[in-house]
Short mmCIF file of C-alpha atoms and ligand atoms in Angstrom, two decimals:
data_model
loop_
_atom_site.label_atom_id
_atom_site.label_comp_id
_atom_site.label_asym_id
_atom_site.label_seq_id
_atom_site.Cartn_x
_atom_site.Cartn_y
_atom_site.Cartn_z
CA MET L 1 12.44 21.80 19.57
CA MET L 2 11.43 23.13 16.15
CA TYR L 3 11.75 20.55 13.35
CA ASP L 4 12.19 21.16 9.64
CA TRP L 5 9.76 18.32 9.03
CA ILE L 6 7.34 16.18 10.99
CA VAL L 7 6.18 13.09 9.14
CA ILE L 8 2.91 11.68 10.48
CA GLY L 9 2.68 7.90 10.01
CA ALA L 10 5.51 5.36 9.93
CA GLY L 11 4.05 2.78 7.58
CA ILE L 12 6.15 2.15 4.47
CA ALA L 13 5.22 5.60 3.05
CA GLY L 14 6.15 7.66 6.13
CA ALA L 15 9.23 5.56 6.94
CA THR L 16 10.59 5.99 3.40
CA LEU L 17 9.78 9.69 3.33
CA GLY L 18 11.40 10.26 6.75
CA TYR L 19 14.52 8.40 5.60
CA GLU L 20 14.78 10.45 2.39
CA LEU L 21 14.19 13.78 4.17
CA ILE L 22 16.89 13.07 6.73
CA LYS L 23 19.28 12.02 3.94
CA ALA L 24 18.54 15.37 2.28
CA GLY L 25 19.81 17.16 5.41
CA PHE L 26 16.56 18.16 7.18
CA SER L 27 15.80 17.68 10.89
CA VAL L 28 12.90 15.21 10.97
CA LEU L 29 10.51 13.82 13.57
CA LEU L 30 8.55 10.70 12.58
CA ILE L 31 5.38 10.15 14.63
CA ASP L 32 3.34 6.96 14.71
CA LYS L 33 0.82 5.59 17.16
CA ASN L 34 2.45 2.13 16.84
CA ASN L 35 6.01 1.17 17.68
CA TYR L 36 7.06 -1.15 14.85
CA VAL L 37 10.72 -1.22 15.79
CA GLU L 38 9.83 -2.76 19.18
CA SER L 39 6.88 -4.94 18.19
CA GLY L 40 8.61 -6.16 15.00
CA THR L 41 6.59 -8.39 12.70
CA ASN L 42 5.20 -10.50 15.53
CA SER L 43 1.77 -8.94 15.94
CA ILE L 44 -0.71 -11.68 15.10
CA ASN L 45 -3.28 -10.86 17.80
CA LYS L 46 -4.00 -7.20 17.09
CA ILE L 47 -7.47 -5.98 16.17
CA ASN L 48 -6.51 -3.28 13.70
CA TYR L 49 -3.56 -3.54 11.35
CA THR L 50 -1.97 -1.12 8.93
CA ALA L 51 -1.97 -1.63 5.17
CA THR L 52 1.79 -2.20 5.28
CA GLU L 53 1.34 -5.03 7.81
CA LEU L 54 -1.25 -6.86 5.67
CA SER L 55 0.16 -6.08 2.21
CA TYR L 56 1.03 -8.82 -0.29
CA GLY L 57 4.35 -7.03 -0.87
CA GLY L 58 4.20 -7.21 -4.67
CA LEU L 59 6.32 -4.80 -6.73
CA ALA L 60 4.76 -4.28 -10.14
CA PHE L 61 7.82 -2.81 -11.89
CA TRP L 62 6.30 -4.03 -15.16
CA SER L 63 3.13 -1.94 -14.84
CA GLY L 64 4.13 1.51 -16.12
CA THR L 65 1.74 2.82 -18.77
CA ASN L 66 3.16 6.25 -19.66
CA GLN L 67 6.30 8.32 -19.30
CA LEU L 68 5.51 9.24 -15.68
CA THR L 69 4.81 5.72 -14.41
CA ASN L 70 7.53 4.05 -16.56
CA GLN L 71 10.10 6.39 -15.03
CA LEU L 72 8.88 5.65 -11.48
CA CYS L 73 8.95 1.88 -12.12
CA GLN L 74 12.55 2.03 -13.34
CA GLU L 75 13.74 4.22 -10.45
CA SER L 76 11.94 1.99 -7.95
CA ARG L 77 13.65 -1.23 -9.07
CA ILE L 78 17.06 0.38 -8.55
CA TYR L 79 15.98 1.76 -5.15
CA TYR L 80 14.91 -1.65 -3.81
CA GLN L 81 18.07 -3.32 -5.12
CA ASN L 82 20.14 -0.70 -3.31
CA ILE L 83 18.36 -0.71 0.06
CA SER L 84 18.18 -4.50 0.02
CA SER L 85 21.99 -4.80 0.01
CA LEU L 86 22.55 -1.65 2.11
CA PHE L 87 20.29 -2.77 4.98
CA LYS L 88 21.77 -6.28 4.87
CA GLU L 89 25.26 -4.83 5.33
CA GLN L 90 24.28 -2.05 7.75
CA PHE L 91 21.84 -3.83 10.09
CA HIS L 92 21.89 -7.50 9.00
CA LEU L 93 18.22 -6.93 8.13
CA GLU L 94 16.56 -8.76 5.25
CA ILE L 95 13.74 -7.02 3.41
CA GLU L 96 13.37 -10.29 1.44
CA TYR L 97 13.67 -8.58 -1.93
CA ARG L 98 13.23 -11.20 -4.69
CA GLU L 99 11.48 -11.89 -7.98
CA LEU L 100 8.30 -13.97 -8.19
CA ASP L 101 6.03 -15.11 -11.00
CA LEU L 102 2.81 -13.12 -10.89
CA LEU L 103 -0.20 -15.13 -12.06
CA LEU L 104 -3.26 -13.13 -13.07
CA THR L 105 -6.17 -15.56 -13.27
CA ILE L 106 -8.83 -15.30 -15.96
CA PRO L 107 -12.15 -16.89 -14.88
CA SER L 108 -13.64 -19.78 -16.84
CA GLN L 109 -16.25 -18.67 -19.39
CA THR L 110 -14.25 -15.50 -20.08
CA ASN L 111 -12.38 -14.96 -23.32
CA PRO L 112 -8.65 -14.94 -22.35
CA GLU L 113 -7.58 -13.10 -25.53
CA LEU L 114 -9.97 -10.25 -24.73
CA ILE L 115 -8.60 -9.90 -21.17
CA ALA L 116 -5.00 -10.11 -22.46
CA LYS L 117 -5.72 -7.10 -24.69
CA ASN L 118 -6.21 -4.96 -21.55
CA TYR L 119 -2.56 -5.60 -20.69
CA THR L 120 -0.82 -4.85 -23.99
CA HIS L 121 -0.10 -1.20 -23.07
CA PHE L 122 2.07 -1.99 -20.03
CA LEU L 123 5.84 -1.42 -19.92
CA THR L 124 6.30 -5.21 -19.84
CA PRO L 125 3.04 -6.80 -21.00
CA PRO L 126 2.21 -10.05 -19.16
CA GLN L 127 2.20 -13.19 -21.33
CA LEU L 128 -0.97 -15.18 -21.91
CA LEU L 129 -0.89 -18.81 -20.69
CA ASN L 130 -3.36 -21.58 -21.50
CA ILE L 131 -4.78 -23.73 -18.66
CA PRO L 132 -2.04 -26.45 -18.62
CA GLN L 133 0.71 -23.81 -18.77
CA ALA L 134 -0.88 -21.89 -15.88
CA CYS L 135 -1.17 -25.08 -13.79
CA GLU L 136 2.44 -25.97 -14.54
CA LEU L 137 3.51 -22.60 -13.12
CA GLU L 138 1.16 -22.89 -10.13
CA PRO L 139 0.38 -26.55 -9.38
CA LEU L 140 -2.17 -25.59 -6.65
CA LEU L 141 -4.42 -23.92 -9.24
CA ASN L 142 -7.84 -25.44 -9.94
CA PRO L 143 -7.84 -25.88 -13.76
CA TYR L 144 -11.65 -25.79 -13.88
CA SER L 145 -11.82 -22.30 -12.36
CA ILE L 146 -9.92 -20.54 -15.16
CA SER L 147 -9.89 -20.13 -18.92
CA GLY L 148 -6.24 -19.04 -18.86
CA ALA L 149 -3.91 -16.72 -16.99
CA LEU L 150 -1.40 -13.97 -17.59
CA THR L 151 2.09 -14.04 -16.17
CA VAL L 152 4.96 -11.60 -15.71
CA LYS L 153 7.96 -11.32 -13.39
CA HIS L 154 6.95 -9.39 -10.26
CA GLY L 155 9.23 -7.97 -7.57
CA HIS L 156 8.52 -8.91 -3.97
CA ILE L 157 9.48 -7.69 -0.48
CA HIS L 158 8.35 -8.23 3.09
CA PRO L 159 6.76 -4.76 3.50
CA GLN L 160 6.86 -4.66 7.31
CA LYS L 161 10.50 -5.82 7.47
CA ALA L 162 11.37 -3.17 4.88
CA THR L 163 9.56 -0.54 6.96
CA ILE L 164 11.38 -1.49 10.16
CA ALA L 165 14.72 -1.38 8.32
CA LEU L 166 13.85 2.08 6.90
CA ILE L 167 12.94 3.38 10.38
CA LYS L 168 16.21 2.03 11.78
CA ALA L 169 18.19 3.66 8.97
CA PHE L 170 16.27 6.90 9.59
CA ILE L 171 17.15 6.86 13.30
CA GLN L 172 20.77 5.98 12.60
CA ALA L 173 21.00 8.98 10.24
CA GLY L 174 19.83 11.30 13.06
CA GLY L 175 16.02 11.15 12.73
CA GLU L 176 13.75 11.08 15.80
CA LEU L 177 10.88 8.64 16.26
CA GLN L 178 8.02 9.42 18.64
CA ILE L 179 5.23 6.99 19.51
CA ASP L 180 2.14 9.15 19.81
CA GLN L 181 -1.30 9.56 18.24
CA VAL L 182 -1.86 12.72 16.24
CA THR L 183 -5.29 14.17 16.96
CA LYS L 184 -5.09 17.47 15.10
CA ILE L 185 -2.88 19.51 12.85
CA ALA L 186 -2.63 23.20 11.97
CA PRO L 187 0.06 25.13 10.11
CA HIS L 188 3.37 24.49 11.95
CA GLN L 189 1.68 22.54 14.75
CA VAL L 190 1.00 18.85 15.34
CA THR L 191 -1.14 18.00 18.35
CA THR L 192 -1.34 14.71 20.27
CA PRO L 193 -3.11 14.00 23.60
CA THR L 194 0.08 14.89 25.51
CA GLN L 195 2.16 17.19 23.27
CA ASN L 196 2.18 20.12 20.87
CA TYR L 197 4.97 19.67 18.36
CA ILE L 198 6.23 22.71 16.43
CA THR L 199 7.56 22.33 12.91
CA THR L 200 8.28 24.32 9.78
CA ASN L 201 6.60 21.69 7.58
CA MET L 202 4.71 18.48 8.03
CA ALA L 203 3.85 15.58 5.72
CA ILE L 204 0.81 13.44 6.40
CA ALA L 205 1.71 9.89 5.42
CA ALA L 206 -0.94 8.17 7.51
CA GLY L 207 -2.29 5.87 4.76
CA GLY L 208 -6.04 5.27 5.11
CA PHE L 209 -6.12 7.58 8.16
CA THR L 210 -4.93 10.59 6.16
CA ARG L 211 -8.44 11.76 5.36
CA TYR L 212 -9.54 11.35 8.98
CA ILE L 213 -6.64 13.44 10.36
CA LEU L 214 -7.38 16.17 7.83
CA GLN L 215 -11.12 16.05 8.53
CA GLN L 216 -10.54 16.33 12.30
CA SER L 217 -8.50 19.45 11.53
CA HIS L 218 -11.19 20.91 9.21
CA ILE L 219 -8.95 20.63 6.13
CA PRO L 220 -10.93 19.29 3.16
CA LEU L 221 -9.09 17.04 0.68
CA LYS L 222 -10.53 14.48 -1.73
CA ILE L 223 -8.52 11.51 -0.57
CA TYR L 224 -10.33 8.32 0.38
CA PHE L 225 -9.88 4.91 2.00
CA THR L 226 -11.14 1.36 1.69
CA HIS L 227 -11.45 -1.16 4.49
CA ALA L 228 -9.55 -4.28 3.43
CA GLU L 229 -9.89 -7.76 4.92
CA ILE L 230 -7.59 -10.74 4.46
CA LEU L 231 -6.80 -14.14 5.94
CA GLN L 232 -3.36 -14.54 7.46
CA THR L 233 -2.07 -18.09 8.04
CA PRO L 234 0.72 -19.24 10.34
CA PRO L 235 3.69 -20.93 8.57
CA VAL L 236 2.23 -23.83 6.54
CA ASP L 237 3.66 -26.86 4.72
CA ILE L 238 1.81 -26.08 1.49
CA GLN L 239 3.94 -24.28 -1.10
CA LEU L 240 2.56 -21.56 -3.37
CA HIS L 241 4.86 -20.91 -6.31
CA THR L 242 3.37 -17.65 -7.56
CA LEU L 243 1.66 -14.46 -6.38
CA ILE L 244 -1.94 -14.84 -7.53
CA MET L 245 -4.45 -12.12 -8.30
CA PRO L 246 -7.40 -11.82 -10.69
CA ALA L 247 -6.64 -10.32 -14.11
CA ASN L 248 -9.80 -8.25 -13.77
CA LEU L 249 -9.33 -6.47 -10.44
CA GLN L 250 -12.69 -5.18 -9.22
CA ARG L 251 -11.02 -2.82 -6.75
CA PHE L 252 -10.26 -0.25 -9.47
CA ASN L 253 -13.94 -0.01 -10.41
CA LEU L 254 -14.88 0.27 -6.72
CA GLU L 255 -12.44 3.16 -6.29
CA ARG L 256 -13.79 4.95 -9.38
CA GLN L 257 -17.47 4.48 -8.58
CA SER L 258 -17.28 5.23 -4.86
CA THR L 259 -15.76 8.68 -5.40
CA LEU L 260 -18.35 9.97 -7.88
CA THR L 261 -20.21 11.71 -5.02
CA ASP L 262 -17.69 13.20 -2.61
CA THR L 263 -20.40 14.43 -0.20
CA LEU L 264 -21.08 10.80 0.82
CA TRP L 265 -17.60 10.76 2.37
CA LEU L 266 -18.23 13.79 4.55
CA GLU L 267 -19.90 11.77 7.28
CA PRO L 268 -19.66 8.26 8.72
CA GLY L 269 -22.40 5.70 8.09
CA ASN L 270 -22.35 5.68 4.28
CA GLU L 271 -21.23 3.01 1.83
CA PRO L 272 -20.88 4.71 -1.58
CA PHE L 273 -20.35 1.41 -3.46
CA PRO L 274 -21.00 -2.25 -2.47
CA ALA L 275 -18.09 -4.37 -1.20
CA ILE L 276 -16.02 -6.40 -3.67
CA LEU L 277 -13.77 -9.46 -3.36
CA ASP L 278 -10.64 -9.94 -5.47
CA PRO L 279 -9.40 -13.46 -4.68
CA GLY L 280 -5.62 -13.66 -4.40
CA ALA L 281 -2.79 -15.10 -2.32
CA VAL L 282 0.93 -14.91 -1.69
CA GLN L 283 3.35 -16.86 0.44
CA PHE L 284 6.20 -15.14 2.30
CA CYS L 285 9.68 -16.54 2.93
CA ASP L 286 8.59 -17.65 6.45
CA ARG L 287 5.90 -19.83 4.73
CA THR L 288 2.96 -17.77 6.03
CA ILE L 289 0.27 -17.06 3.43
CA ARG L 290 -1.92 -13.97 3.00
CA ILE L 291 -5.24 -14.62 1.29
CA GLY L 292 -7.31 -11.68 0.15
CA GLN L 293 -8.99 -9.50 -0.35
CA ILE L 294 -12.32 -7.88 0.44
CA SER L 295 -12.50 -4.10 -0.09
CA ARG L 296 -15.27 -1.93 1.35
CA THR L 297 -16.00 1.76 1.04
CA LEU L 298 -17.48 2.30 4.50
CA THR L 299 -17.04 6.00 5.31
CA ASP L 300 -16.58 5.40 9.06
CA ILE L 301 -12.95 4.46 9.81
CA ASN L 302 -14.19 2.45 12.81
CA ALA L 303 -17.10 0.78 10.98
CA ASP L 304 -18.27 -2.56 12.37
CA ILE L 305 -17.25 -5.43 10.12
CA ASN L 306 -18.25 -9.02 10.78
CA LEU L 307 -14.90 -10.77 10.35
CA THR L 308 -16.47 -14.22 10.77
CA GLU L 309 -18.57 -13.61 7.65
CA SER L 310 -15.56 -12.12 5.85
CA GLU L 311 -13.53 -15.23 6.67
CA GLN L 312 -16.23 -17.50 5.20
CA ARG L 313 -16.41 -15.45 2.00
CA LEU L 314 -12.63 -15.38 1.61
CA ARG L 315 -12.38 -19.15 2.17
CA GLN L 316 -15.15 -19.83 -0.35
CA HIS L 317 -13.67 -17.63 -3.08
CA ILE L 318 -10.07 -18.75 -2.69
CA GLY L 319 -11.31 -22.36 -2.52
CA GLU L 320 -12.59 -22.08 -6.08
CA ILE L 321 -9.19 -21.04 -7.44
CA LEU L 322 -6.75 -22.62 -4.99
CA PRO L 323 -8.69 -25.41 -3.20
CA ALA L 324 -5.75 -26.38 -0.97
CA LEU L 325 -5.83 -22.97 0.71
CA ALA L 326 -9.49 -22.96 1.70
CA LYS L 327 -9.09 -24.95 4.90
CA LEU L 328 -5.74 -23.65 6.15
CA PRO L 329 -5.68 -22.32 9.73
CA ALA L 330 -5.93 -18.54 9.47
CA THR L 331 -7.17 -15.41 11.19
CA CYS L 332 -9.16 -12.71 9.45
CA GLN L 333 -7.58 -9.27 9.75
CA ARG L 334 -8.54 -5.78 8.63
CA CYS L 335 -6.90 -2.47 7.76
CA LEU L 336 -7.48 0.78 5.88
CA VAL L 337 -5.97 1.53 2.46
CA ALA L 338 -5.81 5.06 0.99
CA PHE L 339 -6.65 5.90 -2.62
CA SER L 340 -7.42 8.86 -4.86
CA ARG L 341 -10.12 9.14 -7.51
CA ASP L 342 -7.68 9.28 -10.46
CA ASN L 343 -5.52 6.36 -9.37
CA LEU L 344 -2.47 8.60 -8.90
CA PRO L 345 -0.65 9.38 -5.65
CA VAL L 346 -1.39 12.59 -3.75
CA VAL L 347 1.96 14.23 -3.09
CA GLY L 348 2.63 17.88 -2.21
CA ASN L 349 1.34 20.86 -0.30
CA ILE L 350 -2.35 21.38 0.41
CA PRO L 351 -3.55 24.65 -1.17
CA GLY L 352 -4.06 27.38 1.43
CA GLN L 353 -2.42 25.39 4.28
CA GLU L 354 1.08 26.70 4.85
CA GLY L 355 3.63 23.96 5.45
CA ILE L 356 1.08 21.11 5.35
CA TYR L 357 1.93 18.42 2.80
CA VAL L 358 0.38 15.06 1.93
CA PHE L 359 2.22 11.89 0.95
CA SER L 360 -0.51 9.27 0.47
CA GLY L 361 -3.19 7.82 -1.80
CA PHE L 362 -0.80 5.62 -3.74
CA SER L 363 -2.07 3.16 -6.30
CA ASN L 364 0.69 0.60 -6.92
CA PRO L 365 2.12 2.01 -3.68
CA LEU L 366 5.11 -0.16 -3.00
CA VAL L 367 6.59 0.71 -6.38
CA TYR L 368 5.81 4.43 -6.34
CA ILE L 369 6.64 5.32 -2.72
CA PRO L 370 10.50 5.14 -2.87
CA PRO L 371 11.10 7.19 -6.05
CA LEU L 372 8.49 9.72 -4.96
CA ALA L 373 9.98 10.04 -1.45
CA GLU L 374 13.39 10.64 -3.02
CA ARG L 375 12.01 13.17 -5.50
CA PHE L 376 9.91 14.88 -2.79
CA SER L 377 12.97 15.48 -0.60
CA HIS L 378 14.77 17.20 -3.50
CA TRP L 379 11.69 19.09 -4.63
CA VAL L 380 11.14 20.67 -1.19
CA LYS L 381 14.72 21.94 -1.42
CA GLY L 382 13.65 23.93 -4.45
CA ASN L 383 14.49 21.56 -7.32
CA GLU L 384 11.81 21.49 -10.03
CA ASP L 385 10.27 18.04 -10.48
CA GLU L 386 7.98 17.43 -13.42
CA ILE L 387 6.63 14.23 -11.85
CA ILE L 388 5.70 15.76 -8.46
CA ASN L 389 4.07 18.64 -10.35
CA GLN L 390 1.57 16.15 -11.80
CA LEU L 391 0.68 14.67 -8.41
CA LEU L 392 -0.07 17.80 -6.37
CA PRO L 393 -3.23 17.81 -4.21
CA GLN L 394 -4.53 20.92 -6.03
CA ARG L 395 -5.65 18.69 -8.93
CA LEU L 396 -8.28 17.19 -6.59
CA VAL L 397 -9.86 20.40 -5.32
C1 FAD H 401 -4.26 -7.06 1.37
C2 FAD H 401 -3.42 -5.99 0.74
C3 FAD H 401 -2.52 -6.33 -0.25
C4 FAD H 401 -1.73 -5.34 -0.84
N1 FAD H 401 -0.85 -5.71 -1.79
C5 FAD H 401 -0.07 -4.78 -2.36
C6 FAD H 401 0.91 -5.15 -3.32
O1 FAD H 401 1.09 -6.33 -3.62
N2 FAD H 401 1.65 -4.17 -3.89
C7 FAD H 401 1.48 -2.86 -3.57
O2 FAD H 401 2.18 -2.01 -4.13
N3 FAD H 401 0.58 -2.49 -2.64
C8 FAD H 401 -0.18 -3.40 -2.03
N4 FAD H 401 -1.08 -3.04 -1.07
C9 FAD H 401 -1.18 -1.64 -0.70
C10 FAD H 401 0.00 -1.19 0.15
O3 FAD H 401 0.42 -2.21 0.99
C11 FAD H 401 -0.40 -0.01 1.01
O4 FAD H 401 -1.03 0.95 0.23
C12 FAD H 401 0.82 0.61 1.67
O5 FAD H 401 1.40 -0.34 2.54
C13 FAD H 401 0.36 1.83 2.42
O6 FAD H 401 1.41 2.31 3.20
P1 FAD H 401 1.19 3.63 4.04
O7 FAD H 401 2.43 3.85 4.81
O8 FAD H 401 0.69 4.70 3.15
O9 FAD H 401 -0.04 3.29 5.02
P2 FAD H 401 -0.09 2.37 6.32
O10 FAD H 401 0.73 1.18 6.20
O11 FAD H 401 -1.54 2.19 6.64
O12 FAD H 401 0.58 3.28 7.43
C14 FAD H 401 -0.06 4.40 7.99
C15 FAD H 401 0.61 4.67 9.33
O13 FAD H 401 0.03 5.84 9.90
C16 FAD H 401 -0.13 5.62 11.29
N5 FAD H 401 -1.17 6.53 11.76
C17 FAD H 401 -2.44 6.60 11.34
N6 FAD H 401 -3.11 7.55 12.02
C18 FAD H 401 -2.24 8.08 12.88
C19 FAD H 401 -2.34 9.11 13.87
N7 FAD H 401 -3.47 9.77 14.08
N8 FAD H 401 -1.24 9.40 14.60
C20 FAD H 401 -0.06 8.74 14.41
N9 FAD H 401 0.07 7.75 13.47
C21 FAD H 401 -0.99 7.43 12.74
C22 FAD H 401 -0.51 4.15 11.40
O14 FAD H 401 -0.25 3.65 12.69
C23 FAD H 401 0.37 3.53 10.32
O15 FAD H 401 1.59 3.08 10.82
C24 FAD H 401 -1.87 -3.99 -0.44
C25 FAD H 401 -2.75 -3.65 0.57
C26 FAD H 401 -3.52 -4.65 1.17
C27 FAD H 401 -4.44 -4.27 2.28
#
């Protein structure tokens, strides 16, 4: 069978892209090494997770900073509203779309007004709160750990439930799902240990594994990945009222600094920039809590990470901000997260590689993925798209 499109990876990026391509009338095969439709969200004892499985699920519709990102934020809000009611009606599946208060903590001994200035250019600038106001919004907050906080309304979904619903909708619309591990790609050909799939086009939407798949196939592209570690609790009695993250995310600096020398990423065993920890937490509708997050730029996708040490660090850091969370029962879990050096998604065809496209490297991924998947599926039909034109891989060569 010759497909119009093969999409490699069925995390939230690949699942959304597959769904949009099938809606646009293409024949599509979605390939993933994991079967999410069968395993569902009950996968607590795995060793390696995907970014979608460990994500906080926050939708920063407020965070556009220019015409391009404002447009994507607005389209994304409408998309989630639509699929939330559509999937409820069609499959009785909840993606748990809701609105939460985001709380961006500002550490004690930091000037809150100065930090707030960094947020004035956003589509909806977060509001500055003093310490009592922040603690009123989030009673679990340690008032001595902050000098203030910023708050804004933040969308929220259960990313894995949304992904499973998207895959089901994709299959119902005529898409094919294959559980297989892609080892190599070449123009019009996707290879796994047991099969050679033939296709007109392919899109690599394999998140943090995108670079690895390309590298194995001798296709250079400056797309990168971090190793992320979090604590995942079972359902707990404690109630978090907000999604908490630091106002000064260190991850952005890590991404910038670690990509200054691309040659370090050409072989395993390097760490271009030291690990960082951005303490944060969110509680899902089933009362489980995710506590994060350590990010590391280890260039080996299978790098050894001591999860016992990571767990201690995460407990210590979250304990300073949210003391009640420090001793909760939890397991430490890890995954890979893709990123690009300019903080923008990498969407489009790879120069010189006929029919090979990338759909990865999203910053603010959960917001950008749906509008870009929709736009991508129209663009590959020949419709000009001024947003996709700005995200093409050729800018990274
Ligand atoms: C702790 C944490 C919190 C986050 N919080 C937020 C947030 O609040 N808001 C937000 O917008 N983003 C957040 N993110 C980021 C966001 O969740 C991810 O970037 C997004 O889920 C990535 O989706 P993806 O489909 O690109 O990648 P993934 O979910 O990693 O999916 C990649 C898929 O490719 C498959 N695959 C890989 N290699 C192969 C192969 N060789 N063959 C076949 N299949 C393969 C994998 O099995 C996987 O299913 C967070 C991430 C983390 C880690």
